[in-house]
Amino acid sequence: MSNKVLIIGGVAGGASAAARLRRVDEDAEIIMFERGEYISFANCGLPYYIGNVIDDRSKLLLQTPEAFNARFNVDVRVQNEVTAINVTDKTVTVKNHVKGETYEESYDKLVISTGSSPLRPPIPGIDAKNIFTIWNIPDTDGIKNYIESHQVKKAAVIGGGFIGVEMAENLHELGIEVSIIEMANQVMAPVDFDMAQYLHKHIESKDVDLVLEDGVKEFISDGKKTTVVTNTGKHIEADLIILSIGVRPNSQLAKDAGLKLNDRGGIVVDDSLLTSDPHIYAVGDVIEVEDYINKVPTMVPLAGPANKQGRMVANNIVGAKEKYNGTQGTSVAKVFDLTVANTGANEKTLNRLGKVYGKDYLTIQIHPNNHAGYYPGPQQMHFKLIFEIPSGKVLGAQIVGGEGSDKRVDVVAASIRFGATVYDLKELELAYAPPFSSGKDPVNMAGFTACNILDGDQEIIRSEDLDSLDPEKNLILDVRTSVEKTLGYIPGSINIPIDELRDRISELDKNKTIIVSCAVGVRAWIAVRILTQKGFKAKNLTGGFTAYSALYYNDPEKIAYSDESMDVEDEDPLSGNHPRQKVTLDCTGLQCPGPIMQVYNTMKHISEGDTVEITATDMGFAADIGSWCQRTNNTLLKEEFDGKVTKVCIMKGTHTEDVGSANEFCTQGSSSFNKEHNDKTMIVFSGDLDKALASFIIANGAAAMGRKVTMFFTFWGLNILRKEDSPRVEKSIIEKMFGWMMPKGSKKLTLSKMNMGGMGTKMMRMVMKDKNVSSLEELIGHAMANGVEMVACTMSMDVMGIKEEELIDGVKLAGVANMLAAAEESDTNLFI
């Protein structure tokens, strides 16, 4: 006799269980209950739909109930909420929200996949209408509609986890000023603080207000705007607030049914994902799992493990004996132009479990490119590897960088599953071609570096451990070039470039331990080998000054700067008869210090007022060039980053009278800084209410993204702009007849369909008011406030007898040439 299996909840775990169960048992009766309308949607894609990266809402819906039933013969019941599990009778109680009825359904096996819900703690003022969570399709629709129907210029995101940071990025891309408020000392909790600092610096470079180590005390709303009051007394004003402060498991059903839960409310399951009841399984965010690395209970709300658990439960229901061996917590996220990825244990977890750095485990940082440096477009990645000592077993990895970061974390994640050590990473044979990797892949490089430590070829020290050093017994040696030192250096360090070390080694004290630092650790490794073979005790600062400066980027006492100006050949300011020179410098493929060295050598041989236009792929160059210009008395004119290539233009010298002309000269004839044609134009031909609403919703949305919007009103569309009580103007008989027949202003417009003698129009306006959707008149006001240019076609005005005095204030009068000129600067031109 076949099983009757009930599944509570869809999305990742529940839908996977249902699909797999049908594939292994064609005769099973399968019923899936979902209290909402959607059984399977791309919850990880929700922020990107709000940010218009995903432009079609239907792409978020992975399966409809009808399609799922047709494919898998599963009885999918949406808007049917299971309100109780009756373990004794092996039934569930279900509320049908469509019919308003309650009924019971029996089961042989039950699968709980109720997931989790976003936290909404009892903070004063948290129920304001502009405060949202984002967890499902209705949440997303609510945020999207609010942005499109309100004048959202400032947003605050509470919480710096995956969804919080992704929402901050997508709101920023819409042209909204964003603040992130996080109670912890870092965003993205799966990585350690030293790696999160790369993210913090990058987020702040996007003009996002990042508030760390501060929680929310209360929300104060005036009906339109809300002020976030933090625990430290900061007041942050916002038009829109997104709550992303964590989740809690939806385990009330299980609790009421008497199933065993942990202290956090997670359902306790065995290694077959069976609950404390022999007929009930559970999967996904709602369950407690085993930490694969540390073998302790934990909770990991990730889609990947939930999908695998759903498949495994289906197999076990039909008699398999599969075991779930734990969750590694492998994850990846996009943070503006960076990728952050991790797998396995982080230091925070190890320390919480009593593991000690230097005794139980070690970490290294390296900064390789994602592919061969000579192939165009290499991007640097900051790679942290955590491994056990003395065995070398790989415990975890974290990467912040560009393309290829996810690939390397996936390689380490797979290696961990097979019990790899750093010696195995060294031996991995990974695919290589210049566009994709290097002859020594970054994973191999991490293995080489770790093996050098375990084999005793070098000792390392971390940036955070420098403060504890006794200066009487230790010396910090910087082996970078003097030019690199202008970008900053460790206070108290001495500078001997690596190529001069052998000749100047007598300057060092053999009675002290030499802490060697370079940009990323490679030259320091060479120096360590020289010094140890000459009888010195030396240690390599893992990650070099790149890691150190990232860790302390916002602490001015931890980084010193040289105030020396450049040694230049021409110190005379630009004279009136000097022919201005522009030099183009291609530094793509060069890793630090290559770009800075190229700029330095070029600047030495040009005159003040001349400009240098540089393209570089080194991800640290954008941050470095501004500091370098400041320290060498040069001027940064322009800076752009397209996700792969940094483009900057700098002027030699700081003479203010030269900046304006140099800035113009830098842009002339340059493809790097050409204007992007991303304005929006719209020809509004129709005078129907529904089409007018659509026009202004689109216009306000584009304006909220920071785009210039031009709306060109012609023929019947001119009626949208007519005043309700216009002054008397002199007209001909024909013009007066047109005026009598046409609607006089926006409030007189009717629907294009279902107008029903005006009843449909009244119903539309009533529903919009009930749903708190801005009226057409409010949308017109928002558009004007947002800088949308509204142009009335003069030719159409003449034909239809509409005079300038009859139009609302702020409308520009122009002809078709104006529209065509605006369209040439636009990448979108709509006809409505």
Tab-separated table of C-alpha atoms in Angstrom, residues 468-762:
chain	number	residue	atom	x	y	z
A	468	SER	CA	51.242	43.034	21.598
A	469	LEU	CA	54.854	43.063	20.386
A	470	ASP	CA	57.621	44.442	22.590
A	471	PRO	CA	59.472	47.060	20.471
A	472	GLU	CA	62.647	46.280	22.394
A	473	LYS	CA	62.573	42.738	21.057
A	474	ASN	CA	60.892	43.174	17.678
A	475	LEU	CA	61.401	45.293	14.566
A	476	ILE	CA	58.927	45.812	11.712
A	477	LEU	CA	60.685	45.826	8.331
A	478	ASP	CA	58.832	47.210	5.298
A	479	VAL	CA	60.383	45.820	2.095
A	480	ARG	CA	58.173	47.777	-0.323
A	481	THR	CA	59.482	50.597	-2.484
A	482	SER	CA	59.573	54.163	-1.201
A	483	VAL	CA	56.823	55.049	-3.664
A	484	GLU	CA	54.525	52.440	-2.159
A	485	LYS	CA	55.254	53.854	1.270
A	486	THR	CA	53.494	57.075	0.271
A	487	LEU	CA	50.267	55.032	0.321
A	488	GLY	CA	50.750	54.432	4.028
A	489	TYR	CA	52.933	52.344	6.298
A	490	ILE	CA	52.927	50.732	9.740
A	491	PRO	CA	53.979	53.269	12.387
A	492	GLY	CA	57.460	52.555	13.731
A	493	SER	CA	58.492	50.401	10.778
A	494	ILE	CA	61.707	50.918	8.834
A	495	ASN	CA	61.863	50.777	5.043
A	496	ILE	CA	64.449	48.739	3.139
A	497	PRO	CA	63.202	47.736	-0.346
A	498	ILE	CA	63.565	44.018	-1.018
A	499	ASP	CA	66.082	44.555	-3.820
A	500	GLU	CA	68.356	46.459	-1.418
A	501	LEU	CA	68.025	44.067	1.517
A	502	ARG	CA	71.136	41.987	0.898
A	503	ASP	CA	73.324	45.116	0.687
A	504	ARG	CA	71.744	46.745	3.749
A	505	ILE	CA	71.231	43.718	5.969
A	506	SER	CA	73.828	45.069	8.425
A	507	GLU	CA	71.362	47.799	9.373
A	508	LEU	CA	69.236	45.181	11.132
A	509	ASP	CA	69.663	43.962	14.716
A	510	LYS	CA	70.084	40.179	15.017
A	511	ASN	CA	68.934	40.385	18.623
A	512	LYS	CA	65.444	41.351	17.500
A	513	THR	CA	62.763	39.374	15.739
A	514	ILE	CA	62.214	40.941	12.330
A	515	ILE	CA	58.550	41.248	11.322
A	516	VAL	CA	58.621	41.576	7.539
A	517	SER	CA	55.863	43.352	5.633
A	518	CYS	CA	55.300	44.026	1.934
A	519	ALA	CA	52.164	44.663	-0.096
A	520	VAL	CA	50.674	41.152	-0.061
A	521	GLY	CA	53.264	38.860	1.523
A	522	VAL	CA	55.226	37.600	-1.496
A	523	ARG	CA	58.271	39.868	-1.245
A	524	ALA	CA	58.173	39.485	2.523
A	525	TRP	CA	58.413	35.703	2.058
A	526	ILE	CA	61.596	36.221	0.012
A	527	ALA	CA	62.953	38.533	2.708
A	528	VAL	CA	62.156	36.009	5.425
A	529	ARG	CA	64.117	33.338	3.563
A	530	ILE	CA	67.093	35.708	3.150
A	531	LEU	CA	67.047	36.735	6.791
A	532	THR	CA	66.599	33.265	8.308
A	533	GLN	CA	69.477	31.913	6.225
A	534	LYS	CA	71.619	34.807	7.462
A	535	GLY	CA	70.930	33.945	11.083
A	536	PHE	CA	68.011	36.294	11.812
A	537	LYS	CA	64.747	35.316	13.428
A	538	ALA	CA	62.076	36.580	11.027
A	539	LYS	CA	58.311	36.370	10.627
A	540	ASN	CA	56.085	37.202	7.659
A	541	LEU	CA	53.118	39.531	8.246
A	542	THR	CA	50.430	37.390	6.644
A	543	GLY	CA	48.527	39.310	3.999
A	544	GLY	CA	51.065	42.134	4.104
A	545	PHE	CA	50.191	45.814	4.277
A	546	THR	CA	47.072	45.091	2.196
A	547	ALA	CA	45.595	43.064	5.057
A	548	TYR	CA	46.915	45.469	7.696
A	549	SER	CA	45.561	48.605	6.003
A	550	ALA	CA	42.170	46.955	5.441
A	551	LEU	CA	41.918	45.938	9.099
A	552	TYR	CA	42.727	49.462	10.286
A	553	TYR	CA	41.427	51.519	7.340
A	554	ASN	CA	39.294	53.707	9.623
A	555	ASP	CA	41.855	54.082	12.450
A	556	PRO	CA	44.198	57.016	11.670
A	557	GLU	CA	46.536	56.114	14.518
A	558	LYS	CA	47.325	52.722	12.976
A	559	ILE	CA	48.499	53.974	9.572
A	560	ALA	CA	51.238	56.557	9.028
A	561	TYR	CA	51.861	58.502	5.817
A	562	SER	CA	54.874	60.084	4.196
A	563	ASP	CA	54.380	63.784	3.532
A	564	GLU	CA	57.092	63.976	0.915
A	565	SER	CA	56.314	65.563	-2.441
A	566	MET	CA	57.423	63.902	-5.651
A	567	ASP	CA	60.934	64.426	-6.922
A	568	VAL	CA	59.926	66.081	-10.187
A	569	GLU	CA	61.864	67.555	-13.054
A	570	ASP	CA	59.572	70.534	-13.694
A	571	GLU	CA	58.302	72.461	-10.692
A	572	ASP	CA	56.999	75.474	-12.640
A	573	PRO	CA	53.227	75.950	-12.698
A	574	LEU	CA	51.515	75.769	-16.053
A	575	SER	CA	52.080	78.941	-18.000
A	576	GLY	CA	49.650	80.450	-20.466
A	577	ASN	CA	51.680	79.369	-23.478
A	578	HIS	CA	52.378	75.843	-22.274
A	579	PRO	CA	50.670	73.264	-24.531
A	580	ARG	CA	48.722	71.057	-22.150
A	581	GLN	CA	49.651	67.378	-22.447
A	582	LYS	CA	47.485	64.349	-21.750
A	583	VAL	CA	49.120	60.963	-21.281
A	584	THR	CA	47.168	57.700	-21.506
A	585	LEU	CA	48.442	54.953	-19.228
A	586	ASP	CA	47.250	51.335	-19.442
A	587	CYS	CA	47.919	49.535	-16.152
A	588	THR	CA	45.458	46.688	-16.666
A	589	GLY	CA	46.901	43.380	-15.576
A	590	LEU	CA	49.336	44.940	-13.127
A	591	GLN	CA	48.984	44.124	-9.454
A	592	CYS	CA	49.991	46.466	-6.655
A	593	PRO	CA	52.456	48.194	-6.670
A	594	GLY	CA	52.575	48.064	-10.475
A	595	PRO	CA	49.928	50.721	-11.237
A	596	ILE	CA	51.248	53.204	-8.683
A	597	MET	CA	54.813	52.723	-9.916
A	598	GLN	CA	53.697	53.337	-13.509
A	599	VAL	CA	51.859	56.503	-12.465
A	600	TYR	CA	54.840	57.705	-10.423
A	601	ASN	CA	57.301	57.243	-13.296
A	602	THR	CA	54.933	58.934	-15.749
A	603	MET	CA	54.240	61.917	-13.504
A	604	LYS	CA	57.967	62.579	-13.112
A	605	HIS	CA	58.282	63.425	-16.802
A	606	ILE	CA	55.299	65.714	-17.392
A	607	SER	CA	54.696	69.336	-16.452
A	608	GLU	CA	52.347	70.760	-13.865
A	609	GLY	CA	48.820	71.086	-15.224
A	610	ASP	CA	49.287	68.090	-17.519
A	611	THR	CA	46.960	65.135	-17.039
A	612	VAL	CA	47.316	61.375	-16.972
A	613	GLU	CA	44.397	59.086	-17.790
A	614	ILE	CA	44.871	55.650	-16.230
A	615	THR	CA	43.010	52.366	-16.568
A	616	ALA	CA	43.760	49.640	-14.012
A	617	THR	CA	42.309	46.337	-12.922
A	618	ASP	CA	44.021	46.118	-9.527
A	619	MET	CA	41.059	46.399	-7.140
A	620	GLY	CA	43.121	48.336	-4.584
A	621	PHE	CA	44.141	50.995	-7.082
A	622	ALA	CA	40.923	53.011	-6.765
A	623	ALA	CA	41.441	53.394	-3.029
A	624	ASP	CA	45.197	53.959	-3.361
A	625	ILE	CA	45.254	56.631	-6.067
A	626	GLY	CA	43.340	59.204	-4.045
A	627	SER	CA	45.695	58.852	-1.083
A	628	TRP	CA	48.704	58.886	-3.379
A	629	CYS	CA	47.599	62.122	-5.057
A	630	GLN	CA	47.018	63.736	-1.692
A	631	ARG	CA	50.435	62.717	-0.359
A	632	THR	CA	52.336	63.718	-3.496
A	633	ASN	CA	50.542	67.043	-4.055
A	634	ASN	CA	48.722	66.019	-7.213
A	635	THR	CA	45.020	66.301	-8.074
A	636	LEU	CA	42.541	63.487	-8.664
A	637	LEU	CA	40.143	64.843	-11.294
A	638	LYS	CA	37.888	61.916	-12.161
A	639	GLU	CA	37.339	58.351	-11.046
A	640	GLU	CA	35.093	55.593	-12.408
A	641	PHE	CA	34.714	51.882	-11.761
A	642	ASP	CA	32.604	49.622	-13.973
A	643	GLY	CA	32.912	46.485	-11.871
A	644	LYS	CA	36.106	45.350	-13.564
A	645	VAL	CA	38.221	48.325	-14.588
A	646	THR	CA	39.089	51.463	-12.637
A	647	LYS	CA	39.458	54.582	-14.785
A	648	VAL	CA	40.964	57.727	-13.297
A	649	CYS	CA	42.296	61.018	-14.536
A	650	ILE	CA	44.807	62.963	-12.443
A	651	MET	CA	46.465	66.319	-12.912
A	652	LYS	CA	50.045	66.997	-11.944
A	653	GLY	CA	50.132	69.625	-9.226
A	654	THR	CA	47.440	71.258	-7.133
A	655	HIS	CA	47.113	74.705	-8.712
A	656	THR	CA	43.426	75.492	-8.431
A	657	GLU	CA	43.433	77.726	-11.500
A	658	ASP	CA	44.428	74.701	-13.584
A	659	VAL	CA	41.831	72.262	-12.281
A	660	GLY	CA	38.845	73.419	-14.330
A	661	SER	CA	40.629	73.420	-17.665
A	662	ALA	CA	42.505	70.209	-16.847
A	663	ASN	CA	39.249	68.507	-15.927
A	664	GLU	CA	37.745	69.530	-19.280
A	665	PHE	CA	40.901	68.549	-21.126
A	666	CYS	CA	40.952	65.157	-19.403
A	667	THR	CA	37.475	64.391	-20.714
A	668	GLN	CA	38.009	65.588	-24.295
A	669	GLY	CA	38.414	62.790	-26.790
A	670	SER	CA	38.277	60.174	-24.054
A	671	SER	CA	36.069	57.146	-24.277
A	672	SER	CA	36.704	56.496	-20.595
A	673	PHE	CA	34.673	59.422	-19.366
A	674	ASN	CA	32.046	59.847	-22.051
A	675	LYS	CA	28.548	60.602	-20.831
A	676	GLU	CA	26.354	57.548	-20.436
A	677	HIS	CA	23.137	57.993	-22.390
A	678	ASN	CA	20.828	56.639	-19.690
A	679	ASP	CA	18.161	59.371	-19.577
A	680	LYS	CA	14.509	58.379	-20.048
A	681	THR	CA	12.012	59.993	-22.430
A	682	MET	CA	8.317	59.392	-22.732
A	683	ILE	CA	5.762	60.552	-25.313
A	684	VAL	CA	2.348	60.737	-23.600
A	685	PHE	CA	-0.241	60.636	-26.378
A	686	SER	CA	-3.173	59.179	-24.439
A	687	GLY	CA	-5.524	61.060	-22.144
A	688	ASP	CA	-6.910	57.947	-20.417
A	689	LEU	CA	-6.622	57.820	-16.628
A	690	ASP	CA	-5.036	54.361	-16.447
A	691	LYS	CA	-2.409	55.239	-19.055
A	692	ALA	CA	-1.671	58.555	-17.364
A	693	LEU	CA	-1.144	56.703	-14.063
A	694	ALA	CA	1.236	54.265	-15.728
A	695	SER	CA	3.175	57.146	-17.300
A	696	PHE	CA	3.768	58.942	-14.012
A	697	ILE	CA	4.542	55.770	-12.045
A	698	ILE	CA	7.258	54.925	-14.575
A	699	ALA	CA	8.539	58.510	-14.577
A	700	ASN	CA	8.761	58.668	-10.784
A	701	GLY	CA	10.492	55.284	-10.666
A	702	ALA	CA	13.117	56.400	-13.171
A	703	ALA	CA	13.630	59.694	-11.360
A	704	ALA	CA	14.099	57.801	-8.086
A	705	MET	CA	16.963	55.937	-9.800
A	706	GLY	CA	18.654	59.266	-10.437
A	707	ARG	CA	17.784	59.357	-14.152
A	708	LYS	CA	16.810	62.504	-16.024
A	709	VAL	CA	13.223	62.053	-17.252
A	710	THR	CA	11.495	64.055	-19.991
A	711	MET	CA	7.742	63.600	-20.562
A	712	PHE	CA	6.526	65.021	-23.919
A	713	PHE	CA	2.735	65.521	-23.896
A	714	THR	CA	1.007	65.657	-27.256
A	715	PHE	CA	-2.596	65.591	-28.550
A	716	TRP	CA	-4.966	63.923	-26.013
A	717	GLY	CA	-2.158	63.645	-23.463
A	718	LEU	CA	-2.238	67.441	-23.095
A	719	ASN	CA	-5.492	67.107	-21.149
A	720	ILE	CA	-3.540	65.587	-18.253
A	721	LEU	CA	-1.807	68.948	-17.844
A	722	ARG	CA	-4.894	71.186	-18.025
A	723	LYS	CA	-5.890	73.148	-14.947
A	724	GLU	CA	-9.197	72.256	-13.333
A	725	ASP	CA	-10.107	75.938	-12.950
A	726	SER	CA	-8.251	77.622	-15.790
A	727	PRO	CA	-8.566	81.358	-16.424
A	728	ARG	CA	-10.756	82.643	-19.245
A	729	VAL	CA	-8.745	83.009	-22.453
A	730	GLU	CA	-9.708	84.257	-25.886
A	731	LYS	CA	-10.446	81.393	-28.294
A	732	SER	CA	-12.085	80.806	-31.664
A	733	ILE	CA	-15.363	78.892	-31.946
A	734	ILE	CA	-13.553	75.692	-33.001
A	735	GLU	CA	-11.083	76.005	-30.113
A	736	LYS	CA	-13.936	76.517	-27.668
A	737	MET	CA	-15.701	73.414	-29.018
A	738	PHE	CA	-12.548	71.332	-28.532
A	739	GLY	CA	-12.289	72.671	-24.988
A	740	TRP	CA	-15.898	71.701	-24.187
A	741	MET	CA	-15.487	68.163	-25.551
A	742	MET	CA	-12.146	67.340	-23.883
A	743	PRO	CA	-11.611	66.546	-20.172
A	744	LYS	CA	-10.494	69.603	-18.239
A	745	GLY	CA	-7.581	68.373	-16.156
A	746	SER	CA	-6.470	65.127	-14.541
A	747	LYS	CA	-9.533	64.743	-12.313
A	748	LYS	CA	-11.784	64.538	-15.368
A	749	LEU	CA	-9.901	61.690	-17.066
A	750	THR	CA	-11.668	58.358	-17.516
A	751	LEU	CA	-10.523	54.758	-17.860
A	752	SER	CA	-9.718	53.374	-21.307
A	753	LYS	CA	-11.701	50.230	-20.479
A	754	MET	CA	-14.466	49.376	-17.989
A	755	ASN	CA	-15.312	53.068	-17.526
A	756	MET	CA	-19.007	52.139	-17.216
A	757	GLY	CA	-20.286	55.701	-17.551
A	758	GLY	CA	-17.796	56.959	-15.011
A	759	MET	CA	-18.498	54.296	-12.362
A	760	GLY	CA	-15.315	52.372	-13.205
A	761	THR	CA	-13.223	55.523	-12.860
A	762	LYS	CA	-14.719	56.293	-9.444
